[in-house]
Coordinates of C-alpha atoms in Angstrom, one line a residue:
M14 CA -0.6 -71.0 50.5
Q15 CA 1.3 -68.0 50.2
E16 CA 3.7 -69.0 47.4
N17 CA 0.2 -70.1 45.6
S18 CA -1.0 -67.2 46.3
E19 CA 2.1 -65.1 45.2
A20 CA 2.5 -67.0 41.8
V21 CA -1.0 -66.6 41.1
L22 CA -0.4 -63.1 41.5
V23 CA 2.6 -63.3 39.2
A24 CA 0.4 -65.1 36.9
T25 CA -2.3 -62.8 37.0
G26 CA -1.0 -59.9 37.4
A27 CA 2.9 -59.6 36.4
L28 CA 2.5 -61.8 32.8
P29 CA -0.4 -59.7 31.6
A30 CA 1.2 -56.3 32.5
L31 CA 4.8 -57.4 30.9
I32 CA 2.7 -58.8 27.7
L33 CA 1.0 -55.2 27.8
I34 CA 4.4 -53.6 27.9
A35 CA 6.5 -55.3 25.3
A36 CA 3.6 -55.0 22.5
A37 CA 3.0 -51.2 23.6
L38 CA 6.8 -51.1 23.1
T39 CA 7.3 -53.1 19.7
L40 CA 5.3 -50.1 17.6
P41 CA 7.3 -47.5 18.1
V42 CA 10.4 -49.6 17.9
C43 CA 9.7 -51.2 14.9
L44 CA 9.1 -48.0 13.1
A45 CA 11.9 -46.2 14.5
L46 CA 14.1 -49.6 13.4
L47 CA 12.5 -49.7 10.2
A48 CA 13.2 -45.6 9.5
L49 CA 16.3 -46.1 10.3
Y50 CA 16.4 -49.5 7.9
R51 CA 14.5 -47.2 4.9
R52 CA 17.2 -44.4 5.5
A53 CA 20.3 -47.0 5.2
V54 CA 18.6 -48.6 1.7
L55 CA 18.3 -45.4 0.7
R56 CA 21.8 -44.1 1.4
S57 CA 23.4 -47.3 -0.1
M58 CA 21.0 -47.2 -3.4
A59 CA 22.4 -43.8 -4.0
L60 CA 26.3 -44.8 -3.9
A61 CA 28.6 -46.1 -6.3
S62 CA 29.5 -50.3 -5.7
P63 CA 32.5 -50.9 -3.6
A64 CA 33.6 -52.6 -6.9
A65 CA 33.5 -49.5 -8.6
G66 CA 36.2 -49.2 -11.7
S67 CA 36.3 -53.2 -12.3
A68 CA 35.4 -54.2 -15.7
A69 CA 32.6 -55.9 -14.3
S70 CA 31.1 -53.3 -12.8
H71 CA 30.6 -51.1 -16.1
P72 CA 28.9 -53.4 -18.6
Q73 CA 28.8 -52.9 -22.3
E74 CA 25.4 -52.5 -22.9
T75 CA 24.1 -53.2 -26.3
P76 CA 23.5 -50.2 -28.3
S77 CA 19.7 -50.2 -28.5
T78 CA 19.3 -47.5 -31.8
P79 CA 18.1 -50.1 -34.9
A80 CA 19.2 -49.7 -38.2
T81 CA 16.2 -49.3 -39.3
P82 CA 13.1 -48.1 -37.4
P83 CA 10.1 -50.7 -37.3
T84 CA 7.5 -50.3 -39.9
A85 CA 4.6 -51.4 -37.3
M86 CA 3.4 -48.7 -34.5
L87 CA 3.4 -50.0 -31.1
R88 CA -0.1 -49.6 -29.4
L89 CA -0.8 -49.2 -25.8
E90 CA -4.6 -50.7 -25.2
P91 CA -6.7 -52.1 -22.2
R92 CA -5.9 -55.8 -21.6
E93 CA -9.1 -58.1 -22.3
S94 CA -10.6 -60.3 -20.0
G95 CA -11.7 -63.5 -20.2
A96 CA -8.2 -65.4 -21.7
A97 CA -8.5 -69.3 -21.6
G98 CA -4.4 -69.3 -20.9
A99 CA -4.9 -67.7 -17.3
R100 CA -7.5 -70.7 -16.2
P101 CA -5.5 -73.5 -15.3
A102 CA -3.0 -71.2 -12.9
L103 CA -5.5 -69.2 -11.5
A104 CA -7.3 -72.9 -10.5
R105 CA -4.0 -73.7 -8.7
M106 CA -4.3 -70.2 -7.1
R107 CA -7.3 -70.5 -6.0
R108 CA -7.1 -74.1 -4.9
S109 CA -3.8 -73.1 -2.9
L110 CA -5.8 -70.2 -1.3
R111 CA -8.7 -72.5 -0.3
A112 CA -6.1 -75.2 1.1
A113 CA -4.4 -72.5 3.0
G114 CA -7.9 -70.9 4.4
L115 CA -9.2 -74.3 5.4
V116 CA -6.1 -75.2 7.4
H117 CA -5.8 -72.2 9.2
L118 CA -9.3 -72.3 10.0
L119 CA -8.9 -76.0 11.5
A120 CA -6.3 -75.1 13.0
G121 CA -8.2 -72.5 14.9
L122 CA -10.9 -74.2 15.8
A123 CA -8.2 -76.6 17.5
Y124 CA -7.4 -73.9 19.5
A125 CA -10.5 -73.0 20.2
L126 CA -11.4 -76.4 21.6
V127 CA -8.4 -76.7 24.1
L128 CA -9.5 -73.6 25.6
T129 CA -13.2 -73.9 25.4
T130 CA -12.6 -77.3 27.0
A131 CA -10.4 -75.7 29.4
W132 CA -12.7 -73.0 30.4
M133 CA -16.3 -75.4 30.6
Q134 CA -14.3 -77.3 33.5
F135 CA -14.7 -74.3 36.0
T136 CA -18.3 -74.3 35.2
W137 CA -19.5 -77.9 35.3
E138 CA -20.7 -77.6 38.7
D139 CA -22.7 -74.7 37.2
G140 CA -25.4 -76.9 35.7
G141 CA -23.0 -79.0 34.3
F142 CA -22.7 -79.7 30.1
V143 CA -24.7 -76.8 28.6
P144 CA -24.5 -77.2 24.8
T145 CA -25.0 -73.3 24.2
R146 CA -22.3 -72.1 27.1
F147 CA -20.2 -74.2 25.1
L148 CA -20.8 -73.0 21.5
L149 CA -20.5 -69.4 23.0
V150 CA -17.5 -70.0 24.8
F151 CA -16.1 -72.1 21.3
A152 CA -17.0 -69.1 19.2
C153 CA -15.6 -66.6 21.2
H154 CA -12.1 -68.7 21.2
A155 CA -12.1 -69.1 17.5
W156 CA -12.4 -64.8 17.5
P157 CA -8.3 -65.6 16.3
A158 CA -9.0 -67.9 13.6
V159 CA -11.2 -65.4 11.5
L160 CA -8.0 -63.0 11.9
A161 CA -5.8 -65.8 10.7
V162 CA -8.2 -66.7 7.8
G163 CA -8.3 -63.1 6.6
L164 CA -4.5 -62.6 7.1
V165 CA -3.9 -65.8 4.8
T166 CA -6.6 -65.0 2.5
A167 CA -8.6 -62.0 2.4
G168 CA -7.0 -59.5 -0.5
T169 CA -9.6 -57.0 -0.6
R170 CA -11.8 -54.6 2.0
R171 CA -15.1 -56.4 0.8
Q172 CA -13.3 -59.8 1.4
R173 CA -12.6 -58.9 4.8
L174 CA -15.7 -57.4 5.6
T175 CA -17.7 -60.5 4.6
L176 CA -15.5 -62.9 6.8
G177 CA -15.8 -60.7 9.5
L178 CA -19.9 -60.2 8.8
A179 CA -20.1 -63.8 8.9
Y180 CA -18.6 -64.3 11.9
L181 CA -20.6 -61.9 13.5
L182 CA -23.6 -63.5 12.0
I183 CA -22.5 -67.0 13.7
V184 CA -21.7 -65.4 17.1
L185 CA -25.3 -63.3 17.0
A186 CA -27.2 -66.5 16.2
L187 CA -25.9 -68.5 19.0
A188 CA -26.4 -65.3 21.5
A189 CA -30.1 -65.5 20.5
W190 CA -30.4 -69.5 21.0
A191 CA -28.5 -68.6 24.3
L192 CA -31.2 -65.8 25.2
A193 CA -34.1 -67.9 23.8
R194 CA -33.3 -70.9 26.4
N195 CA -32.6 -68.8 29.5
P196 CA -34.3 -65.2 29.1
A197 CA -33.1 -63.9 32.6
L198 CA -29.6 -64.5 30.8
P199 CA -28.4 -60.1 30.2
A200 CA -27.7 -59.8 26.9
L201 CA -24.8 -57.3 28.0
E202 CA -23.1 -60.3 29.7
L203 CA -22.4 -61.9 26.7
A204 CA -20.6 -58.9 24.9
R205 CA -18.5 -58.9 28.0
L206 CA -17.5 -62.4 27.7
W207 CA -16.4 -62.0 24.2
A208 CA -14.6 -58.5 25.3
S209 CA -13.0 -60.3 27.9
I210 CA -11.6 -63.3 26.2
N211 CA -10.6 -61.4 23.3
L212 CA -10.4 -57.5 23.3
P213 CA -6.9 -57.5 25.0
P214 CA -5.0 -59.5 22.7
T215 CA -6.8 -58.3 19.8
V216 CA -5.9 -54.4 20.7
L217 CA -2.1 -55.5 21.2
L218 CA -2.2 -57.3 17.7
L219 CA -2.8 -53.5 16.4
A220 CA 0.8 -53.2 17.8
F221 CA 2.6 -55.3 15.0
L222 CA 0.5 -56.6 12.5
H223 CA -0.2 -53.0 10.6
R224 CA 0.7 -53.9 7.0
R225 CA 3.8 -51.3 7.4
I226 CA 5.4 -53.2 10.4
R227 CA 4.1 -56.7 9.5
A228 CA 7.4 -58.0 8.2
V229 CA 9.2 -57.5 11.4
G230 CA 6.4 -57.1 13.9
P231 CA 7.1 -60.6 15.1
L232 CA 10.6 -60.8 16.1
V233 CA 10.6 -57.2 17.5
L234 CA 7.9 -58.2 19.6
A235 CA 9.4 -61.3 20.8
F236 CA 12.7 -59.8 21.4
M237 CA 11.1 -57.1 23.2
L238 CA 9.1 -59.6 25.4
V239 CA 12.3 -61.3 26.5
A240 CA 13.8 -57.9 27.3
V241 CA 11.0 -56.6 29.2
I242 CA 10.6 -60.5 31.4
G243 CA 14.5 -59.9 31.9
A244 CA 14.0 -56.5 33.4
E245 CA 11.3 -58.0 35.4
A246 CA 13.0 -60.8 36.7
A247 CA 16.0 -58.7 37.7
V248 CA 14.4 -56.7 39.9
R249 CA 12.2 -60.0 41.6
L250 CA 15.8 -61.4 42.2
A251 CA 16.9 -58.6 43.8
G252 CA 13.7 -58.1 46.0
Q253 CA 14.3 -62.2 46.6
S254 CA 15.6 -61.5 50.3
E255 CA 16.5 -59.2 52.3
A256 CA 19.9 -60.2 52.1
T257 CA 20.2 -59.7 47.9
M258 CA 18.2 -56.6 48.4
R259 CA 20.9 -55.3 50.6
L260 CA 23.6 -56.3 47.8
A261 CA 21.5 -54.4 45.1
V262 CA 21.5 -51.3 47.2
G263 CA 25.0 -51.3 48.4
A264 CA 26.0 -52.0 44.5
G265 CA 23.9 -49.0 43.4
G266 CA 25.5 -47.0 46.2
A267 CA 28.9 -47.2 45.1
L268 CA 28.0 -45.6 42.0
G269 CA 26.3 -42.7 43.2
L270 CA 22.8 -43.9 42.8
D271 CA 19.8 -43.3 45.2
G272 CA 16.9 -46.0 45.7
T273 CA 15.1 -45.0 42.6
Q274 CA 18.3 -44.9 40.1
T275 CA 19.0 -48.2 41.4
F276 CA 15.7 -49.6 40.7
W277 CA 15.9 -48.2 37.6
A278 CA 19.5 -49.5 37.1
L279 CA 18.3 -53.0 37.7
L280 CA 15.7 -52.7 35.5
L281 CA 18.1 -51.8 32.3
A282 CA 20.9 -54.5 33.7
G283 CA 18.4 -56.9 33.2
A284 CA 16.9 -55.7 30.3
A285 CA 20.8 -56.3 28.5
V286 CA 21.2 -59.5 29.8
A287 CA 17.8 -60.8 28.7
A288 CA 18.6 -59.0 25.2
L289 CA 21.4 -61.2 24.7
L290 CA 19.2 -63.7 24.9
G291 CA 16.7 -61.8 22.6
R292 CA 19.2 -61.7 20.1
L293 CA 19.9 -65.8 19.8
V294 CA 16.2 -66.1 19.4
L295 CA 16.0 -63.5 16.6
K296 CA 19.3 -65.4 14.7
W297 CA 17.4 -69.0 15.3
L298 CA 14.2 -67.3 13.4
G299 CA 16.6 -66.2 11.2
R300 CA 18.3 -69.2 10.2
R301 CA 15.5 -71.4 9.9
H302 CA 13.7 -68.7 7.7
V303 CA 16.5 -68.6 5.3
A304 CA 16.4 -72.7 5.2
R305 CA 12.6 -72.5 4.4
R306 CA 11.3 -74.5 7.4
S307 CA 9.2 -70.7 7.9
S308 CA 8.0 -68.5 6.2
D309 CA 7.4 -64.5 6.8
Q310 CA 3.5 -65.3 7.1
I311 CA 4.3 -68.2 9.4
L312 CA 6.1 -66.2 11.9
T313 CA 3.5 -63.3 11.7
L314 CA 0.8 -66.2 12.3
E315 CA 3.1 -67.8 15.5
A316 CA 3.4 -64.5 16.9
M317 CA -0.3 -63.8 16.8
W318 CA -1.3 -67.1 18.3
L319 CA 0.9 -67.3 21.1
L320 CA 0.2 -63.8 22.2
F321 CA -3.6 -64.9 22.1
A322 CA -2.6 -68.2 24.0
V323 CA -0.9 -66.5 26.8
V324 CA -3.4 -63.8 27.4
Q325 CA -6.2 -65.8 27.0
S326 CA -5.1 -68.2 29.7
V327 CA -3.8 -66.0 32.3
G328 CA -7.2 -66.1 33.7
F329 CA -6.9 -69.8 34.5
A330 CA -4.6 -69.2 36.9
F331 CA -7.0 -68.3 39.9
E332 CA -8.1 -71.7 39.5
G333 CA -4.7 -73.2 39.9
L334 CA -1.6 -72.7 38.3
A335 CA -1.5 -75.9 36.3
W336 CA -4.4 -74.3 34.4
L337 CA -2.2 -71.9 32.3
A338 CA -1.0 -75.0 31.0
A339 CA -4.1 -74.8 28.6
G340 CA -2.7 -71.6 26.8
P341 CA 1.0 -73.6 25.5
L342 CA -1.5 -76.6 24.7
A343 CA -3.8 -74.6 22.4
F344 CA -0.7 -73.2 20.7
L345 CA 0.6 -76.6 20.5
A346 CA -2.9 -77.9 18.9
W347 CA -2.8 -75.0 16.2
K348 CA 0.8 -75.3 15.4
L349 CA 0.4 -79.6 14.8
T350 CA -2.6 -78.7 13.1
T351 CA -1.0 -76.5 10.7
V352 CA 1.7 -78.7 9.7
A353 CA -0.1 -81.6 9.1
G354 CA -2.8 -80.1 7.3
F355 CA -0.1 -78.2 4.9
R356 CA 1.4 -82.0 4.8
L357 CA -2.0 -83.6 3.9
A358 CA -2.6 -80.7 1.4
G359 CA 0.7 -80.6 -0.2
L360 CA 1.2 -77.0 -0.2
E361 CA 4.7 -77.2 0.3
R362 CA 5.1 -79.0 -3.4
A363 CA 4.7 -77.4 -6.3
Q364 CA 1.3 -78.1 -7.8
G365 CA 2.5 -77.4 -11.4
P366 CA 4.9 -74.7 -13.1
A367 CA 6.0 -71.9 -10.6
P368 CA 5.9 -68.6 -12.6
G369 CA 8.4 -65.9 -11.9
L370 CA 7.5 -62.4 -11.9
L371 CA 9.5 -59.0 -12.3
L372 CA 7.7 -56.3 -10.6
L373 CA 9.0 -52.6 -11.4
R374 CA 8.0 -49.6 -10.4
V375 CA 7.8 -45.6 -9.8
F376 CA 9.1 -45.5 -6.7
A377 CA 7.6 -42.4 -5.0
L378 CA 3.8 -44.3 -4.9
G379 CA 4.7 -45.0 -1.1
A380 CA 1.5 -46.3 0.6
R381 CA -0.4 -46.7 -2.7
S382 CA 2.8 -49.6 -3.6
E383 CA 2.1 -50.6 -0.3
R384 CA -1.4 -51.4 -0.3
L385 CA -1.4 -53.3 -3.8
F386 CA 1.5 -55.4 -2.9
D387 CA -0.2 -56.8 0.2
A388 CA -3.4 -57.7 -1.9
F389 CA -1.2 -58.8 -5.3
G390 CA 1.2 -60.7 -2.9
K391 CA -1.4 -62.8 -1.7
R392 CA -2.4 -64.3 -5.0
W393 CA 0.5 -64.3 -7.0
L394 CA 2.8 -65.8 -4.0
R395 CA 0.5 -68.7 -3.9
I396 CA 1.5 -69.9 -7.9
G397 CA 5.0 -68.2 -8.4
H398 CA 8.0 -65.5 -6.7
I399 CA 7.9 -62.2 -7.5
D400 CA 11.9 -60.7 -8.0
M401 CA 12.2 -57.0 -7.5
I402 CA 14.8 -54.0 -7.1
A403 CA 14.9 -53.2 -3.8
G404 CA 13.5 -49.4 -3.4
P405 CA 12.1 -47.1 -0.9
D406 CA 8.6 -47.3 -1.5
L407 CA 8.3 -51.2 -0.5
A408 CA 11.6 -51.2 1.6
T409 CA 10.1 -51.5 4.9
T410 CA 7.0 -53.6 3.4
A411 CA 9.0 -56.5 1.3
V412 CA 11.6 -56.7 3.6
E413 CA 12.3 -60.3 4.9
P414 CA 13.3 -61.3 8.5
H415 CA 16.6 -62.3 7.5
E416 CA 17.7 -59.1 5.9
F417 CA 16.0 -57.2 8.3
L418 CA 18.6 -58.9 10.8
D419 CA 21.3 -58.1 8.6
F420 CA 20.7 -54.6 9.0
V421 CA 20.1 -55.1 12.8
G422 CA 23.4 -56.4 12.8
G423 CA 25.3 -54.2 11.1
R424 CA 26.1 -56.2 8.1
L425 CA 22.9 -54.4 5.3
S426 CA 25.9 -53.8 3.1
R427 CA 26.5 -57.4 2.2
A428 CA 22.9 -57.9 1.0
F429 CA 23.9 -54.9 -2.1
V430 CA 24.5 -56.5 -5.5
R431 CA 28.3 -55.3 -6.2
D432 CA 29.0 -56.0 -10.0
E433 CA 28.0 -58.5 -12.8
A434 CA 30.0 -61.3 -11.3
D435 CA 28.2 -60.9 -7.4
L436 CA 24.9 -60.9 -9.8
A437 CA 25.8 -63.9 -11.6
R438 CA 26.2 -65.8 -8.0
R439 CA 22.9 -64.3 -6.4
H440 CA 20.4 -65.1 -9.3
P441 CA 20.4 -68.7 -9.4
A442 CA 20.5 -68.8 -5.5
R443 CA 17.4 -66.4 -5.1
A444 CA 14.6 -68.8 -3.2
L445 CA 12.6 -70.5 -5.5
G446 CA 9.3 -72.7 -4.7
P447 CA 7.2 -72.9 -2.0
D448 CA 7.7 -72.5 1.9
P449 CA 6.0 -75.0 3.9
D450 CA 2.7 -72.7 3.8
G451 CA 2.5 -73.0 -0.2
R452 CA 3.5 -69.5 0.1
H453 CA 6.7 -68.6 -2.5
R454 CA 8.9 -65.9 -1.9
V455 CA 9.9 -62.2 -3.0
N456 CA 13.1 -62.1 -3.9
E457 CA 14.6 -58.6 -3.4
F458 CA 17.7 -57.3 -4.7
F459 CA 19.4 -54.4 -3.1
C460 CA 21.4 -52.3 -6.0
H461 CA 23.7 -49.6 -5.9
D462 CA 23.5 -46.8 -8.4
D463 CA 26.0 -48.3 -10.5
T464 CA 24.4 -52.0 -10.4
W465 CA 20.9 -51.3 -10.5
R466 CA 20.7 -51.5 -14.7
P467 CA 22.7 -54.8 -15.2
T468 CA 20.1 -56.1 -12.5
M469 CA 17.1 -55.4 -13.9
L470 CA 17.9 -56.7 -17.3
C471 CA 19.1 -60.3 -15.8
L472 CA 15.9 -60.2 -14.2
A473 CA 13.8 -59.3 -16.9
R474 CA 15.6 -61.7 -19.3
A475 CA 15.0 -64.3 -16.5
A476 CA 11.4 -63.5 -15.8
D477 CA 8.1 -65.6 -17.2
A478 CA 5.9 -62.0 -16.7
V479 CA 7.0 -58.4 -16.0
L480 CA 4.4 -56.0 -14.3
M481 CA 5.6 -52.4 -14.6
D482 CA 3.7 -49.9 -12.3
L483 CA 3.3 -47.1 -13.8
R484 CA 1.2 -45.1 -11.3
G485 CA 2.5 -41.4 -11.5
F486 CA 4.7 -42.2 -14.4
S487 CA 6.1 -38.4 -15.3
P488 CA 9.0 -37.1 -17.0
Q489 CA 11.1 -37.0 -13.9
N490 CA 10.9 -40.7 -13.9
E491 CA 14.3 -41.2 -15.9
G492 CA 14.8 -45.0 -14.7
C493 CA 11.3 -46.1 -15.7
R494 CA 12.1 -44.7 -19.2
Y495 CA 15.2 -46.8 -18.9
E496 CA 13.4 -49.9 -17.8
L497 CA 10.5 -49.7 -20.9
Q498 CA 13.4 -49.3 -23.2
Q499 CA 14.9 -52.4 -22.2
L500 CA 11.5 -54.4 -21.8
L501 CA 11.0 -53.5 -25.1
D502 CA 14.8 -54.7 -26.5
H503 CA 14.9 -57.9 -24.5
V504 CA 11.5 -59.1 -23.4
A505 CA 8.6 -60.1 -25.5
L506 CA 5.5 -57.8 -25.3
E507 CA 3.1 -60.8 -24.7
R508 CA 4.9 -61.2 -20.8
V509 CA 4.6 -57.6 -20.0
V510 CA 1.9 -55.7 -18.3
V511 CA 1.9 -52.2 -17.2
L512 CA -0.7 -50.7 -14.6
V513 CA -1.9 -46.8 -15.1
G514 CA -3.7 -44.9 -12.9
R515 CA -5.9 -41.9 -12.6
D516 CA -2.6 -39.7 -12.0
T517 CA -0.7 -41.4 -15.0
D518 CA -0.2 -39.1 -17.6
R519 CA -1.8 -41.3 -21.0
G520 CA -0.4 -38.6 -23.0
F521 CA 3.1 -38.7 -21.6
L522 CA 3.3 -42.6 -21.6
E523 CA 1.9 -43.0 -25.7
R524 CA 4.6 -40.5 -26.4
T525 CA 7.4 -42.0 -24.6
L526 CA 6.8 -45.7 -25.7
A527 CA 6.3 -44.4 -29.5
A528 CA 9.7 -43.0 -29.1
L529 CA 11.4 -46.0 -27.2
W530 CA 9.5 -48.3 -29.9
Q531 CA 11.6 -46.1 -32.7
S532 CA 14.9 -46.7 -31.1
S533 CA 14.1 -50.3 -30.1
R534 CA 17.2 -52.5 -31.2
A535 CA 17.3 -54.5 -34.0
G536 CA 17.7 -58.1 -32.1
S537 CA 14.6 -57.5 -30.6
P538 CA 12.0 -60.1 -30.0
N539 CA 9.3 -57.9 -31.0
R540 CA 10.6 -56.3 -34.3
D541 CA 9.1 -58.7 -36.2
N542 CA 5.8 -58.8 -34.7
P543 CA 3.3 -57.0 -37.6
H544 CA 1.2 -56.0 -34.1
P545 CA 2.9 -55.3 -31.6
L546 CA 0.4 -54.6 -28.2
L547 CA 1.6 -53.5 -25.0
R548 CA -1.5 -54.8 -22.7
M549 CA -2.6 -51.9 -19.8
V550 CA -4.6 -52.6 -16.5
E551 CA -6.2 -49.6 -15.2
E552 CA -6.0 -49.5 -11.4
R553 CA -10.0 -49.3 -10.3
G554 CA -11.1 -50.5 -7.1
D555 CA -10.2 -53.5 -5.2
D556 CA -10.3 -55.9 -7.8
T557 CA -7.1 -54.0 -9.3
A558 CA -4.8 -56.8 -7.7
A559 CA -7.2 -59.9 -9.2
R560 CA -7.1 -58.7 -12.6
L561 CA -3.5 -58.2 -12.4
V562 CA -2.6 -61.7 -11.8
E563 CA -4.8 -62.8 -14.7
A564 CA -3.4 -60.3 -16.9
L565 CA 0.0 -62.0 -16.1
L566 CA -1.2 -65.3 -16.4
E567 CA -2.3 -65.0 -19.8
A568 CA 1.2 -64.5 -21.0
P569 CA 2.8 -68.0 -22.5
P570 CA 5.9 -69.4 -21.1
R571 CA 9.2 -67.9 -21.3
A572 CA 10.2 -70.8 -23.6
A573 CA 7.2 -70.4 -25.7
A574 CA 7.7 -66.8 -26.0
A575 CA 11.1 -66.8 -26.8

């Protein structure tokens, strides 16, 4: 009986505390590691390639000066909506989003059903099965499904608010029904029920689901949880008996440590040993990601659901330790439902042509790039991949798990393009096609100061569409000027869309384009166009990402454009 009481105490006290500590440590550790990662990327970007000096590192670029200037004038005009060419791809994108949202909703409901069924067993003697009680508890446990669907499908603030409001209305309707059937039931008790089930894990999610750390938050959370549990296990092992305690105190004394210092030394030693196991866990996750058995979004959702499953089942330990299995079983129900749902919906198979997009941008936009990338990626990655040159603006947002693990392991340098021969190997090997959840990938190319130009040109020639974010474009952005020249020289204008904002100097942009157009090379695919037009989308509210996707999908296939 005493051993069982101690086990319950561990399950309901130590375990939640360990999860809280691990989650609380995740945020500062993520921010620190990502700051170091960003700094390392910037430092390597500014350096010349180690292969500098070889002929491959200094490609001979085709002169852009034409024999005669083009007669037609290049026009920069707002994109007109409603072109029919984008409709099939848009339909595929919407079907994929709906299917993914439905799968995650059903998986969340399966998770909620397991925990609600377990919860109802504890109240069976108090009136048996009560439908209103069951539905209320079920709705409370279904809250993570709302978060998951929003994370997967909601690309705008309005969509997220709509989703949250719909859930709130359902819960309020169920609460009103319960109060109508039982007027003596305190309304505040219903609010406490929801808060007791959902508030702790929801607050914990803020530690690693913020947009700026979401890409690596689950990895760091897994590592921190293993390390914190290892530290706790070391202390409990030392205090297991008087003999082990004397041994620990004696070892500490031999090192010149007092009692308090010995305690902290045990914590650090346990964390260090567990960190070795955590490193193996991270490597395993990285291998799964590289092998396309997972995706960055799946990894994030697995961490989220596991956190809810552990926290929401802790209270079951008071009814017996065996009831703690309800959490893992609920997580397993979610996982099996998602795997089966993805396969039944065919999300792992491309449903049509998968267009490749090259994303170019002004690197100085910071958070604005992150917000647009998040909203735009939810849509575009449902139908095709994105290629881009890594930059400081999205260095911590678009980082893939295996790239981050390379940095932690001191192998970030191997991710950088060294020369054209290296580029010729990397480009065909980039990730193409959908992951198991139907999302395509972002392929980042890390470039040194002397390798980004040939990399940009290679990606532009291979892309089905090119999006150039020129918000904040100014005379200081010489790199963007070079990219614009290469687009005019090598890419059909029908495949290019530029994004402008209120801070874009429209006059300077038009003068720059006119000058670059006059110096475009004679072999440009745009030279014979009698009405050369560069399409422009203006940043305007939450629908900017949707309008960009529509504009880019209106471009003809690359083979047809050529």
